[in-house]
Coordinates of N, CA, C and O in Angstrom, one line a residue:
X1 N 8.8 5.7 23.1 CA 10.1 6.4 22.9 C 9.8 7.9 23.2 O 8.9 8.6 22.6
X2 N 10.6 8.2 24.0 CA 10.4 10.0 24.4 C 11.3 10.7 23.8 O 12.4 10.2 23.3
X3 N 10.9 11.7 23.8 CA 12.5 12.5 23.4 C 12.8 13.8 24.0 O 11.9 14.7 24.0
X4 N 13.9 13.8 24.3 CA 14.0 15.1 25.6 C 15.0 16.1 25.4 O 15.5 15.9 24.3
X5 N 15.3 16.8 25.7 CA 16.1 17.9 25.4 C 16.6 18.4 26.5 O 15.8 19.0 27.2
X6 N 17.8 18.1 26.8 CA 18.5 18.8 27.8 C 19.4 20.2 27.6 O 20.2 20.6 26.7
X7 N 19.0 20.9 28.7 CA 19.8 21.8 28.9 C 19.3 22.5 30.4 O 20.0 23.6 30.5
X8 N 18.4 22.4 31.5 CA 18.4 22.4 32.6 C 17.6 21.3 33.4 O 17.4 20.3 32.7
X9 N 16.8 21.0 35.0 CA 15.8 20.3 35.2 C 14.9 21.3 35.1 O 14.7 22.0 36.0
X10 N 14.2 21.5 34.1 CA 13.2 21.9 33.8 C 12.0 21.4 33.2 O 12.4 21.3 32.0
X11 N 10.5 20.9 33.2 CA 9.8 20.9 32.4 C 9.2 21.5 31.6 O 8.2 22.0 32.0
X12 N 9.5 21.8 30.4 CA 8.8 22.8 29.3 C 8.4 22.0 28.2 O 9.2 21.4 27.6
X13 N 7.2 22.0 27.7 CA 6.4 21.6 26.7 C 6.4 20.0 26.2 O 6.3 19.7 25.0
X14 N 6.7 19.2 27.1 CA 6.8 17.4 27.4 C 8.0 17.5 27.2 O 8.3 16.5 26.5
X15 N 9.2 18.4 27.3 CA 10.7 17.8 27.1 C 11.2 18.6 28.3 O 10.8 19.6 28.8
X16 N 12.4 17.6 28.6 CA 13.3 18.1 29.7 C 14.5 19.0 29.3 O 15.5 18.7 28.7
X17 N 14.1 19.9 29.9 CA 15.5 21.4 29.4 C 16.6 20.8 30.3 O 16.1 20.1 31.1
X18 N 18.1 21.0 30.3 CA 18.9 21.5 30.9 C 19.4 23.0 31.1 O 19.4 23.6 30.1
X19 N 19.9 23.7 32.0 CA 20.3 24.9 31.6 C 21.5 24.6 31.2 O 21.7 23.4 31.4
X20 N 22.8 25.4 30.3 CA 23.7 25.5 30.0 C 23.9 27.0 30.4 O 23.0 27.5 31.1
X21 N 24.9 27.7 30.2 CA 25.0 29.1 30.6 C 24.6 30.2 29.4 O 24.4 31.4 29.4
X22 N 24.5 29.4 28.6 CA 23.5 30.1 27.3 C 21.9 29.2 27.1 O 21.7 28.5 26.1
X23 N 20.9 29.5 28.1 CA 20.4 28.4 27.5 C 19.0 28.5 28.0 O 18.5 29.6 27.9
X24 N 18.2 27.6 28.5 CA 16.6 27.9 28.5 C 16.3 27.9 30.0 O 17.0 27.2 30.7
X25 N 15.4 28.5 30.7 CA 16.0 28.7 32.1 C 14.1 29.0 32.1 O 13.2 29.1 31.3
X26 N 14.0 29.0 33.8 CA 12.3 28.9 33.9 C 12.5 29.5 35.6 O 13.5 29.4 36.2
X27 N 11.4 30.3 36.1 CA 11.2 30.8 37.2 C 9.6 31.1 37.6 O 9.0 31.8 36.8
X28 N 9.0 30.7 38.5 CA 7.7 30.9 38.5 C 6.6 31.1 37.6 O 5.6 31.8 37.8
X29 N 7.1 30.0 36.3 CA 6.1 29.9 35.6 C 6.2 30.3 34.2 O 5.7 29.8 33.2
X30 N 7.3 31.6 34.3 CA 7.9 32.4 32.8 C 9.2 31.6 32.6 O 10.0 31.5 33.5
X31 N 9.3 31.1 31.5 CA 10.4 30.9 30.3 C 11.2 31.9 29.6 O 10.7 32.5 28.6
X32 N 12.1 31.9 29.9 CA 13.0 32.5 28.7 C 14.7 32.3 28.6 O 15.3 31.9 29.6
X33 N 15.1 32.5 27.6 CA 16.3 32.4 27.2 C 17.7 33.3 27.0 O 17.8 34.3 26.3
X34 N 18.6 32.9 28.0 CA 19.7 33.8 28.2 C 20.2 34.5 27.1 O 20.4 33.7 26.1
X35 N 20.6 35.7 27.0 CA 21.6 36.4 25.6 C 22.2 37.5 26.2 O 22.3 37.8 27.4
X36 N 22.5 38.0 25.6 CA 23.4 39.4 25.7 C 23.1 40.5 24.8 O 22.9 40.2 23.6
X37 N 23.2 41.7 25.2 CA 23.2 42.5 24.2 C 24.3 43.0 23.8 O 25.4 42.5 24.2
X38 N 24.3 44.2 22.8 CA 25.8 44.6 21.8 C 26.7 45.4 23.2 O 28.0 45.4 23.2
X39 N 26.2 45.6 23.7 CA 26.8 46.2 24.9 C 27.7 45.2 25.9 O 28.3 45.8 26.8
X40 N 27.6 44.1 25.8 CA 27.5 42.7 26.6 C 27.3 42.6 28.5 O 27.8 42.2 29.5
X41 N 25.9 43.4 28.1 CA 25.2 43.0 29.3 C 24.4 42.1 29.0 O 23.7 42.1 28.0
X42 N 24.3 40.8 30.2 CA 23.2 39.4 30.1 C 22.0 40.2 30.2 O 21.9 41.3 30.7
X43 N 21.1 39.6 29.6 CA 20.0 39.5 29.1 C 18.7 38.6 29.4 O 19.2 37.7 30.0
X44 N 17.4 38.5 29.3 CA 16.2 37.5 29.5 C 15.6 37.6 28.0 O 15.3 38.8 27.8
X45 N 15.4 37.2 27.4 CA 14.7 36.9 26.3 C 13.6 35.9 26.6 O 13.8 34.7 26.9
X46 N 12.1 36.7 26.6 CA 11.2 35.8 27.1 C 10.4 35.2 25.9 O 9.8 35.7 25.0
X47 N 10.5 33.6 26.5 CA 9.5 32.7 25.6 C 8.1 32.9 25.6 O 7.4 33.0 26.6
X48 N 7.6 32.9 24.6 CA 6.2 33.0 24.5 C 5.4 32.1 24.1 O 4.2 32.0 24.5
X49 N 6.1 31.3 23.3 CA 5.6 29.6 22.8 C 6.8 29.4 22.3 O 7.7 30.1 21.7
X50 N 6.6 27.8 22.7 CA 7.6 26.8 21.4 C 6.7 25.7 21.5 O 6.2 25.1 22.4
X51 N 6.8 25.4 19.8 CA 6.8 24.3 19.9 C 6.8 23.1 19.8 O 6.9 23.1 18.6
X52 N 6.6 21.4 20.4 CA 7.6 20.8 20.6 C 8.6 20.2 19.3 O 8.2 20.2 18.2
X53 N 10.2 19.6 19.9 CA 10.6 19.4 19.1 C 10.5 18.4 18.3 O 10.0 17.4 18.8
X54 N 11.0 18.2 16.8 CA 10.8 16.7 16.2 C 11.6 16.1 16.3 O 12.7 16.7 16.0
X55 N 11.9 14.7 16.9 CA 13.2 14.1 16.3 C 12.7 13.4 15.2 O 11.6 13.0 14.9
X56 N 14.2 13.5 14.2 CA 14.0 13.3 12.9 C 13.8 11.6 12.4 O 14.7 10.8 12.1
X57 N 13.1 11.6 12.3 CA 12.8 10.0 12.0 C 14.0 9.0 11.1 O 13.9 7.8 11.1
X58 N 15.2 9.8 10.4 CA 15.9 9.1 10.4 C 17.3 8.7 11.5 O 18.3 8.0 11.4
X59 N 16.6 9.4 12.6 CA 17.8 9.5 13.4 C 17.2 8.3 14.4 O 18.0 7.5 14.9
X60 N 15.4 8.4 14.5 CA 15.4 7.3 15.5 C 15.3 6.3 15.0 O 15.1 5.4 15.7
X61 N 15.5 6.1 13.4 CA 15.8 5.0 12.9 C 16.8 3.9 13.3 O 16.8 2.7 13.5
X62 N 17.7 5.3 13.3 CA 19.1 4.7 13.7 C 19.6 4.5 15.4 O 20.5 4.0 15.9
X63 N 18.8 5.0 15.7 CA 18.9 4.9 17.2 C 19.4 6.4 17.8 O 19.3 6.6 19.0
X64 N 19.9 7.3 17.1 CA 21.2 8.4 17.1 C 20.9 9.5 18.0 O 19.8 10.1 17.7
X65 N 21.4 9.8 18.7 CA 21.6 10.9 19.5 C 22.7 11.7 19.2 O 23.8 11.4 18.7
X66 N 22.0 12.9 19.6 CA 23.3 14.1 19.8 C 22.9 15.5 20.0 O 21.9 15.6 20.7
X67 N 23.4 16.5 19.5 CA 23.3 17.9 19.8 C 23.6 19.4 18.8 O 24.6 19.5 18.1
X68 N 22.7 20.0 18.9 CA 23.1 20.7 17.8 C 23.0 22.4 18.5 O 22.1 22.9 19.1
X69 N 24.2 23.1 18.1 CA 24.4 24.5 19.0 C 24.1 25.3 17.8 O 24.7 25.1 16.8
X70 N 22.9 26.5 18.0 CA 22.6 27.6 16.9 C 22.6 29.0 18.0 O 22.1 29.2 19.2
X71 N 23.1 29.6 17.4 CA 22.9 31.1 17.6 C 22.5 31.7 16.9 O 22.7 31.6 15.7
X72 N 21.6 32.9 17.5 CA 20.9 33.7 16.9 C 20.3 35.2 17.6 O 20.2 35.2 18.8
X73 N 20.1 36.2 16.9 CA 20.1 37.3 17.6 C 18.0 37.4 17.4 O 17.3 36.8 16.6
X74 N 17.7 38.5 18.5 CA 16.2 38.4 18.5 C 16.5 39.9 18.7 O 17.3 40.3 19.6
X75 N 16.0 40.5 18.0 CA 15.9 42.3 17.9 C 14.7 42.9 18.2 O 13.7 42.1 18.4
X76 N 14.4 44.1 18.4 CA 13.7 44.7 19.7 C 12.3 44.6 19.3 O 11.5 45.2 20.1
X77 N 11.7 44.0 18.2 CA 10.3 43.6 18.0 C 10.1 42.3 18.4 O 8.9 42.0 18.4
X78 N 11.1 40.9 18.9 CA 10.9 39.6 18.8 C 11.2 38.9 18.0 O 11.0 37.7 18.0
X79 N 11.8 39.7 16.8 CA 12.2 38.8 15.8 C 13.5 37.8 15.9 O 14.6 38.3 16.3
X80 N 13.4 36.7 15.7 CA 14.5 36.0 15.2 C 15.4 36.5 14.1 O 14.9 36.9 13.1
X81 N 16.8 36.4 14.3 CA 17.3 37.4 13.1 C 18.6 36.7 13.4 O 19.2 36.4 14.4
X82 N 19.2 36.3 11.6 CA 20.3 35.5 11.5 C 20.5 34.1 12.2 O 21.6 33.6 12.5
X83 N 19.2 33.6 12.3 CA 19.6 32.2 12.5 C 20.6 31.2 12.0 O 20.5 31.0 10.8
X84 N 21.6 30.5 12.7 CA 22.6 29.7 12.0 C 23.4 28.9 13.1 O 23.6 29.3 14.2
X85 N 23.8 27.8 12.6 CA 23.8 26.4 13.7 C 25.6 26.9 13.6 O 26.1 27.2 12.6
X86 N 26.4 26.8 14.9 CA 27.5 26.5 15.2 C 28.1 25.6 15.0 O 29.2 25.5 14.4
X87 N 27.3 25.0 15.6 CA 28.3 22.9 16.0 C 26.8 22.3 16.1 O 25.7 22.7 16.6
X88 N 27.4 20.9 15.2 CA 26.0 19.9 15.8 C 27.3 18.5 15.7 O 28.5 18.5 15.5
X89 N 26.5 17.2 15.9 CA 27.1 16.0 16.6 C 25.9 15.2 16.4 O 25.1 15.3 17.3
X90 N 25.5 14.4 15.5 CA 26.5 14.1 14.6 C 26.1 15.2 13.2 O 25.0 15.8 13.1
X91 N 27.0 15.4 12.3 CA 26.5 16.8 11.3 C 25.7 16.5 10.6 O 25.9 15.5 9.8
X92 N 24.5 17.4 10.6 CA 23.8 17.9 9.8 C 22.5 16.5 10.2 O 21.4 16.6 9.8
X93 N 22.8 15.6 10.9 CA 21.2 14.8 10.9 C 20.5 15.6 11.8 O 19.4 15.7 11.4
X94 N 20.8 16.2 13.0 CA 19.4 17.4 13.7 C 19.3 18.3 13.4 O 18.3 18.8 14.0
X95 N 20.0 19.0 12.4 CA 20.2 20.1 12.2 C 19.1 20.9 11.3 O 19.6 22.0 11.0
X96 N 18.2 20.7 11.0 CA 16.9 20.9 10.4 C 16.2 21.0 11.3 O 15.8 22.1 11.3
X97 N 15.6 19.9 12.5 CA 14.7 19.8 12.9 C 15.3 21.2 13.9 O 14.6 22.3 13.9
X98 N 16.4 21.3 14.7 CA 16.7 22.4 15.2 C 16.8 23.8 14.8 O 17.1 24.7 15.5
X99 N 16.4 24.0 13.6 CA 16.6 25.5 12.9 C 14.5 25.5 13.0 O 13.9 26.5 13.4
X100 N 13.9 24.5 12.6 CA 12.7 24.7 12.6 C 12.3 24.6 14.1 O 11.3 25.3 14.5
X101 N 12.7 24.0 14.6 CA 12.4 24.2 16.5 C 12.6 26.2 16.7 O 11.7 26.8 17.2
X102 N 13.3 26.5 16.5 CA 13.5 27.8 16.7 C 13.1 28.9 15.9 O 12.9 30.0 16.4
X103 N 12.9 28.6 14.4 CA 11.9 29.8 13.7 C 10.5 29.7 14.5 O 9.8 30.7 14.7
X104 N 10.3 28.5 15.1 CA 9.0 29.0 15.1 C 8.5 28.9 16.8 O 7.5 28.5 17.4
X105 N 9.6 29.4 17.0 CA 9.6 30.1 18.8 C 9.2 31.3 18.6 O 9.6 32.1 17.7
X106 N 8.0 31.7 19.7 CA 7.5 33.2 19.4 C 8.2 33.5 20.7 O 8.1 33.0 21.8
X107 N 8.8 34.3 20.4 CA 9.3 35.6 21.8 C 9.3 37.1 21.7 O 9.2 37.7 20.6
X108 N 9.5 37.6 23.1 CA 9.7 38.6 23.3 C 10.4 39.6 23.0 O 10.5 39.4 21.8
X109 N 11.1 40.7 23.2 CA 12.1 41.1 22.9 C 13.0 41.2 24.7 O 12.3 41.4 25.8
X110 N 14.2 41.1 24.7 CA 14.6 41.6 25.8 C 14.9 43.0 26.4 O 15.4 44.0 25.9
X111 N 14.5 42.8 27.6 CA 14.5 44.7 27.8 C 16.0 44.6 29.1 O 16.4 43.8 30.0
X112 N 16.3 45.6 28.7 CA 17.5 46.4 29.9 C 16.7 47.9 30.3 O 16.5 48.7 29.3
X113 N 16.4 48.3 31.7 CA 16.0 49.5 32.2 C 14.8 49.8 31.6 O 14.6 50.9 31.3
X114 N 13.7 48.8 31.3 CA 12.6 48.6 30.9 C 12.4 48.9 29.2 O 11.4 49.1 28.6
X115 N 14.0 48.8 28.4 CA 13.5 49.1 26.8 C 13.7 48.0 26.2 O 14.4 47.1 26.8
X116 N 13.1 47.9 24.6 CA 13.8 46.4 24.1 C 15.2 46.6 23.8 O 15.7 47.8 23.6
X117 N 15.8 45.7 23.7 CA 17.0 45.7 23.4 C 17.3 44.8 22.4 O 16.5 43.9 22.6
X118 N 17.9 44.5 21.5 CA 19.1 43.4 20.7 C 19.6 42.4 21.5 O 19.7 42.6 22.7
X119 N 19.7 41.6 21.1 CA 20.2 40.2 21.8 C 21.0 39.6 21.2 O 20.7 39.3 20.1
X120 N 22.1 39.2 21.7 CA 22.7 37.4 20.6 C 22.5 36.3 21.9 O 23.0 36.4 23.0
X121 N 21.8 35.3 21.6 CA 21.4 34.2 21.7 C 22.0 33.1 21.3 O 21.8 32.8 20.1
X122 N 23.2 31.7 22.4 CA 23.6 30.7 22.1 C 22.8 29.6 22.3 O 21.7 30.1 22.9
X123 N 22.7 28.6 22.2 CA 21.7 27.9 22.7 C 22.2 26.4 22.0 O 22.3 26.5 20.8
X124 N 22.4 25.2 22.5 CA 22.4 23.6 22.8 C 20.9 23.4 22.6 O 20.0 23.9 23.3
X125 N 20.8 22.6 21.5 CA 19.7 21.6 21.8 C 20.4 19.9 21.7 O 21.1 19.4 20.8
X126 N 19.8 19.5 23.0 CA 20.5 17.9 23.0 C 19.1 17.0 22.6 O 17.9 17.0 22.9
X127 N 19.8 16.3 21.7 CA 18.8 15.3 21.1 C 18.8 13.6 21.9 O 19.9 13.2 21.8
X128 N 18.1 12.9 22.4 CA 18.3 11.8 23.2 C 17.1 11.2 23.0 O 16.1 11.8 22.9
X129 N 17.0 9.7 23.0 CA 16.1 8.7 23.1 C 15.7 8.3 24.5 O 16.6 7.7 25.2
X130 N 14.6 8.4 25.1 CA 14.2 8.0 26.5 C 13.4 6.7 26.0 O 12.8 6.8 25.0
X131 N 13.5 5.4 26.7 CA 12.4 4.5 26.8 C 11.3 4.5 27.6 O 10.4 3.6 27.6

């Protein structure tokens, strides 16, 4: 049983990203994640590690898929800051494994005109069973 994560065709860390327009995106090798800053100019927020995700053992119990949407801002040291889930599907069974998928993403800060900048950060993670 695999477990993948969509949100572009990407390979990152044995799971399959899809992009979304908020979401994990890859180019010659660097990773990082779209946001905006308070100004609402888009943004690169670069990955530095993740990693990989758990599915929750009572979910592959059950067979269960679905998705869970968190936003979060990463301020001009890298920090994750105000983590908190939007929407998830079905509620609250990925929603754990997805708050700890993302504390413990190390990143960058994002820069505009070479400085760091503030970010808010949306982001889908899709939970799915591969055979």
């Amino acid at each position: 049983m695999k477990i993948s994560l969509y949100l572009t065709h990407v390979f990152f860390a044995s799971f399959l990203f899809m992009l979304s327009s908020h979401g994990l995106a890859q180019e010659k090798g660097s990773n990082w994640i779209e946001g905006t800053t308070p100004s609402g100019e888009d943004v690169r927020v670069p990955i530095v590690s993740a990693k990989p995700l758990k599915y929750p053992r009572r979910a592959e119990r059950l067979g269960a898929e679905g998705y869970v949407s968190v936003a979060f801002d990463v301020d001009e040291a890298g920090e994750v800051v105000d983590l908190r889930i939007i929407d998830s599907k079905p509620r609250i069974l990925f929603d754990k494994s997805a708050l700890t998928y993302v504390k413990k993403m190390r990143l960058d800060p994002a820069t505009l005109e070479g400085a760091p900048v503030y970010a808010s950060v949306t982001l889908t993670l899709k939970f799915a069973i591969n055979d």
